[in-house]
């Protein structure tokens, strides 16, 4: 294993989140500035459009919302018939059900720093160091936006050479895609040179 590969393995172990190509969590919109490490600066930050089609990650929340709303309506009707004013207690739950079902997701939010890429999509906040990105490509869409796809090296929880596999992530439908892609390529080049220089010292 060469020195650069050793550095990649070190970064992977420090992330402590095998199988995700970096750190990942689900929460409300995250302030990226609060996540920056020492010496890390934001080179680009912007929003994209929600990808076309149904995201598998959206299905469970919507199914839960349908169940919640249906049960709330059923309970409220039953309580109204059986106890009159008791049905009023179900109204707030019906309102919550409608909000869960018809609330609009926020636009995907992305950032490129001199060390990592950040994605915040539907509350899924994900950070990936450049050391784990093996390749990238840009695809232009008919609406003038562009998608940038990243190939990320990952490891399963029990590490061995056989545990390596590849997964992908992307920036979806961003404006001025060529400029953003160039920023990313330059950032990766500078970061990997910085790491190699530290190794060679």
mmCIF file of C-alpha atoms in Angstrom:
data_model
loop_
_atom_site.group_PDB
_atom_site.id
_atom_site.type_symbol
_atom_site.label_atom_id
_atom_site.label_comp_id
_atom_site.label_asym_id
_atom_site.label_seq_id
_atom_site.Cartn_x
_atom_site.Cartn_y
_atom_site.Cartn_z
ATOM 1 C CA UNK A 1 0.000 0.000 0.000
ATOM 2 C CA UNK A 2 1.533 3.340 -1.073
ATOM 3 C CA UNK A 3 1.719 6.418 1.131
ATOM 4 C CA UNK A 4 -1.268 8.168 -0.453
ATOM 5 C CA UNK A 5 -3.400 5.056 0.000
ATOM 6 C CA UNK A 6 -2.356 4.935 3.656
ATOM 7 C CA UNK A 7 -3.519 8.524 4.043
ATOM 8 C CA UNK A 8 -6.852 7.607 2.450
ATOM 9 C CA UNK A 9 -7.280 4.767 4.938
ATOM 10 C CA UNK A 10 -6.448 7.125 7.807
ATOM 11 C CA UNK A 11 -9.134 9.580 6.678
ATOM 12 C CA UNK A 12 -11.625 6.748 6.340
ATOM 13 C CA UNK A 13 -10.941 5.559 9.891
ATOM 14 C CA UNK A 14 -11.174 9.111 11.285
ATOM 15 C CA UNK A 15 -14.594 9.576 9.695
ATOM 16 C CA UNK A 16 -15.786 6.646 11.784
ATOM 17 C CA UNK A 17 -18.715 6.026 9.438
ATOM 18 C CA UNK A 18 -17.832 3.082 7.244
ATOM 19 C CA UNK A 19 -20.096 2.442 4.315
ATOM 20 C CA UNK A 20 -21.023 6.105 3.831
ATOM 21 C CA UNK A 21 -17.890 7.499 2.224
ATOM 22 C CA UNK A 22 -17.707 10.114 4.937
ATOM 23 C CA UNK A 23 -19.930 11.359 7.718
ATOM 24 C CA UNK A 24 -23.679 11.329 7.211
ATOM 25 C CA UNK A 25 -26.761 12.067 9.290
ATOM 26 C CA UNK A 26 -30.379 13.062 8.959
ATOM 27 C CA UNK A 27 -31.450 16.363 10.468
ATOM 28 C CA UNK A 28 -32.861 19.771 9.664
ATOM 29 C CA UNK A 29 -30.981 22.114 7.321
ATOM 30 C CA UNK A 30 -27.405 22.319 8.556
ATOM 31 C CA UNK A 31 -25.286 25.473 8.629
ATOM 32 C CA UNK A 32 -22.227 24.335 6.670
ATOM 33 C CA UNK A 33 -20.068 27.036 8.256
ATOM 34 C CA UNK A 34 -20.508 25.329 11.617
ATOM 35 C CA UNK A 35 -19.109 22.079 10.154
ATOM 36 C CA UNK A 36 -15.848 23.479 8.775
ATOM 37 C CA UNK A 37 -12.542 22.165 10.092
ATOM 38 C CA UNK A 38 -9.474 24.249 10.860
ATOM 39 C CA UNK A 39 -8.071 25.686 7.626
ATOM 40 C CA UNK A 40 -11.174 24.732 5.622
ATOM 41 C CA UNK A 41 -12.868 27.385 3.481
ATOM 42 C CA UNK A 42 -15.966 27.308 1.285
ATOM 43 C CA UNK A 43 -15.108 27.698 -2.414
ATOM 44 C CA UNK A 44 -18.670 27.363 -3.711
ATOM 45 C CA UNK A 45 -22.114 26.975 -2.143
ATOM 46 C CA UNK A 46 -25.477 26.723 -3.866
ATOM 47 C CA UNK A 47 -28.791 24.991 -4.333
ATOM 48 C CA UNK A 48 -30.106 22.545 -6.879
ATOM 49 C CA UNK A 49 -33.476 21.295 -8.011
ATOM 50 C CA UNK A 50 -35.027 18.150 -6.587
ATOM 51 C CA UNK A 51 -34.199 15.178 -8.895
ATOM 52 C CA UNK A 52 -37.002 13.974 -11.153
ATOM 53 C CA UNK A 53 -38.841 10.847 -10.041
ATOM 54 C CA UNK A 54 -39.537 9.465 -6.595
ATOM 55 C CA UNK A 55 -36.615 9.271 -4.208
ATOM 56 C CA UNK A 56 -36.675 6.042 -2.213
ATOM 57 C CA UNK A 57 -35.801 8.039 0.886
ATOM 58 C CA UNK A 58 -39.089 9.962 0.523
ATOM 59 C CA UNK A 59 -41.309 6.874 0.493
ATOM 60 C CA UNK A 60 -41.261 5.914 4.211
ATOM 61 C CA UNK A 61 -42.144 9.444 5.464
ATOM 62 C CA UNK A 62 -45.024 9.716 2.970
ATOM 63 C CA UNK A 63 -46.371 6.274 3.884
ATOM 64 C CA UNK A 64 -46.197 7.206 7.557
ATOM 65 C CA UNK A 65 -48.039 10.456 6.813
ATOM 66 C CA UNK A 66 -50.811 8.577 4.982
ATOM 67 C CA UNK A 67 -51.153 6.121 7.868
ATOM 68 C CA UNK A 68 -51.143 8.949 10.450
ATOM 69 C CA UNK A 69 -53.767 10.973 8.563
ATOM 70 C CA UNK A 70 -56.012 7.982 7.888
ATOM 71 C CA UNK A 71 -55.930 6.791 11.476
ATOM 72 C CA UNK A 72 -56.516 10.327 12.808
ATOM 73 C CA UNK A 73 -59.597 10.773 10.614
ATOM 74 C CA UNK A 74 -60.902 7.313 11.548
ATOM 75 C CA UNK A 75 -60.378 7.963 15.280
ATOM 76 C CA UNK A 76 -61.918 11.443 15.138
ATOM 77 C CA UNK A 77 -65.052 10.209 13.362
ATOM 78 C CA UNK A 78 -65.373 7.311 15.786
ATOM 79 C CA UNK A 79 -64.877 9.559 18.802
ATOM 80 C CA UNK A 80 -67.409 12.082 17.489
ATOM 81 C CA UNK A 81 -70.048 9.407 17.029
ATOM 82 C CA UNK A 82 -69.380 7.808 20.402
ATOM 83 C CA UNK A 83 -68.693 10.805 22.576
ATOM 84 C CA UNK A 84 -69.638 14.005 20.796
ATOM 85 C CA UNK A 85 -67.062 16.662 21.703
ATOM 86 C CA UNK A 86 -64.351 13.988 22.230
ATOM 87 C CA UNK A 87 -63.820 14.040 18.476
ATOM 88 C CA UNK A 88 -62.363 17.545 18.754
ATOM 89 C CA UNK A 89 -59.230 16.069 20.305
ATOM 90 C CA UNK A 90 -58.488 14.390 16.981
ATOM 91 C CA UNK A 91 -58.514 17.611 14.931
ATOM 92 C CA UNK A 92 -54.907 18.652 15.766
ATOM 93 C CA UNK A 93 -53.701 15.207 14.694
ATOM 94 C CA UNK A 94 -55.545 15.527 11.380
ATOM 95 C CA UNK A 95 -53.865 18.892 10.783
ATOM 96 C CA UNK A 96 -50.450 17.356 11.547
ATOM 97 C CA UNK A 97 -51.224 14.542 9.102
ATOM 98 C CA UNK A 98 -51.992 16.986 6.294
ATOM 99 C CA UNK A 99 -48.781 18.910 7.013
ATOM 100 C CA UNK A 100 -46.722 15.699 6.929
ATOM 101 C CA UNK A 101 -48.325 14.568 3.689
ATOM 102 C CA UNK A 102 -48.294 17.806 1.698
ATOM 103 C CA UNK A 103 -45.258 19.652 3.059
ATOM 104 C CA UNK A 104 -42.746 20.552 0.362
ATOM 105 C CA UNK A 105 -39.149 19.443 0.712
ATOM 106 C CA UNK A 106 -36.504 22.156 0.714
ATOM 107 C CA UNK A 107 -34.196 22.449 -2.262
ATOM 108 C CA UNK A 108 -30.997 20.368 -2.169
ATOM 109 C CA UNK A 109 -28.084 22.375 -0.763
ATOM 110 C CA UNK A 110 -24.457 21.759 -1.761
ATOM 111 C CA UNK A 111 -21.008 23.132 -0.980
ATOM 112 C CA UNK A 112 -17.438 22.627 -2.133
ATOM 113 C CA UNK A 113 -14.543 23.456 0.174
ATOM 114 C CA UNK A 114 -10.798 23.079 -0.179
ATOM 115 C CA UNK A 115 -11.069 19.721 1.642
ATOM 116 C CA UNK A 116 -14.509 18.166 1.196
ATOM 117 C CA UNK A 117 -17.894 18.255 -0.524
ATOM 118 C CA UNK A 118 -21.145 18.759 1.406
ATOM 119 C CA UNK A 119 -24.642 17.689 0.404
ATOM 120 C CA UNK A 120 -27.861 18.416 2.303
ATOM 121 C CA UNK A 121 -30.822 16.758 0.572
ATOM 122 C CA UNK A 122 -34.188 16.291 2.312
ATOM 123 C CA UNK A 123 -32.475 16.501 5.683
ATOM 124 C CA UNK A 124 -29.797 13.959 4.778
ATOM 125 C CA UNK A 125 -26.547 15.811 5.521
ATOM 126 C CA UNK A 126 -23.476 14.164 4.045
ATOM 127 C CA UNK A 127 -19.774 15.117 4.066
ATOM 128 C CA UNK A 128 -17.207 13.429 1.830
ATOM 129 C CA UNK A 129 -13.446 14.149 1.938
ATOM 130 C CA UNK A 130 -11.665 14.357 -1.412
ATOM 131 C CA UNK A 131 -9.411 11.487 -0.363
ATOM 132 C CA UNK A 132 -12.389 9.147 -0.784
ATOM 133 C CA UNK A 133 -13.484 10.415 -4.219
ATOM 134 C CA UNK A 134 -11.967 8.373 -7.040
ATOM 135 C CA UNK A 135 -13.609 10.062 -10.050
ATOM 136 C CA UNK A 136 -16.265 12.574 -11.099
ATOM 137 C CA UNK A 137 -18.149 13.574 -14.230
ATOM 138 C CA UNK A 138 -20.584 16.277 -15.299
ATOM 139 C CA UNK A 139 -23.797 15.792 -17.258
ATOM 140 C CA UNK A 140 -25.671 18.724 -18.787
ATOM 141 C CA UNK A 141 -29.477 18.729 -18.720
ATOM 142 C CA UNK A 142 -31.881 20.175 -21.299
ATOM 143 C CA UNK A 143 -33.078 22.853 -18.886
ATOM 144 C CA UNK A 144 -29.619 24.459 -18.704
ATOM 145 C CA UNK A 145 -28.682 22.939 -15.376
ATOM 146 C CA UNK A 146 -26.107 20.212 -14.801
ATOM 147 C CA UNK A 147 -25.606 17.147 -12.615
ATOM 148 C CA UNK A 148 -22.190 16.328 -11.152
ATOM 149 C CA UNK A 149 -21.667 12.673 -10.253
ATOM 150 C CA UNK A 150 -18.997 11.511 -7.805
ATOM 151 C CA UNK A 151 -17.613 8.000 -7.387
ATOM 152 C CA UNK A 152 -16.738 7.316 -3.761
ATOM 153 C CA UNK A 153 -14.618 4.539 -2.259
ATOM 154 C CA UNK A 154 -16.119 2.915 0.814
ATOM 155 C CA UNK A 155 -15.334 0.141 3.259
ATOM 156 C CA UNK A 156 -17.571 -2.276 5.126
ATOM 157 C CA UNK A 157 -17.482 -2.257 8.967
ATOM 158 C CA UNK A 158 -14.999 -5.140 9.203
ATOM 159 C CA UNK A 159 -12.092 -3.860 7.181
ATOM 160 C CA UNK A 160 -10.042 -5.968 4.818
ATOM 161 C CA UNK A 161 -8.842 -5.574 1.245
ATOM 162 C CA UNK A 162 -11.895 -7.508 0.064
ATOM 163 C CA UNK A 163 -14.258 -5.048 1.722
ATOM 164 C CA UNK A 164 -13.663 -2.238 -0.756
ATOM 165 C CA UNK A 165 -16.581 -1.229 -2.963
ATOM 166 C CA UNK A 166 -17.840 1.808 -4.844
ATOM 167 C CA UNK A 167 -20.893 3.987 -4.341
ATOM 168 C CA UNK A 168 -21.997 7.205 -5.960
ATOM 169 C CA UNK A 169 -23.392 10.577 -4.944
ATOM 170 C CA UNK A 170 -24.170 13.716 -6.908
ATOM 171 C CA UNK A 171 -25.049 17.390 -7.099
ATOM 172 C CA UNK A 172 -28.437 17.571 -8.832
ATOM 173 C CA UNK A 173 -29.476 20.229 -11.344
ATOM 174 C CA UNK A 174 -27.178 23.070 -10.363
ATOM 175 C CA UNK A 175 -26.764 26.338 -12.232
ATOM 176 C CA UNK A 176 -23.447 27.197 -13.947
ATOM 177 C CA UNK A 177 -22.372 23.542 -13.774
ATOM 178 C CA UNK A 178 -19.129 23.900 -15.742
ATOM 179 C CA UNK A 179 -17.775 26.561 -13.384
ATOM 180 C CA UNK A 180 -18.743 24.501 -10.323
ATOM 181 C CA UNK A 181 -17.146 21.392 -11.802
ATOM 182 C CA UNK A 182 -13.909 23.284 -12.456
ATOM 183 C CA UNK A 183 -13.884 24.546 -8.864
ATOM 184 C CA UNK A 184 -14.285 20.955 -7.673
ATOM 185 C CA UNK A 185 -11.515 19.597 -9.928
ATOM 186 C CA UNK A 186 -9.061 22.295 -8.852
ATOM 187 C CA UNK A 187 -9.920 21.752 -5.183
ATOM 188 C CA UNK A 188 -9.326 17.997 -5.459
ATOM 189 C CA UNK A 189 -6.028 18.525 -7.287
ATOM 190 C CA UNK A 190 -4.772 20.993 -4.676
ATOM 191 C CA UNK A 191 -5.909 18.833 -1.753
ATOM 192 C CA UNK A 192 -4.247 15.646 -3.004
ATOM 193 C CA UNK A 193 -1.039 17.556 -3.759
ATOM 194 C CA UNK A 194 -1.108 18.992 -0.253
ATOM 195 C CA UNK A 195 -1.471 15.507 1.234
ATOM 196 C CA UNK A 196 1.292 14.087 -0.954
ATOM 197 C CA UNK A 197 3.643 16.925 0.015
ATOM 198 C CA UNK A 198 3.009 16.291 3.708
ATOM 199 C CA UNK A 199 3.742 12.595 3.195
ATOM 200 C CA UNK A 200 6.980 13.353 1.347
ATOM 201 C CA UNK A 201 8.298 15.711 4.033
#
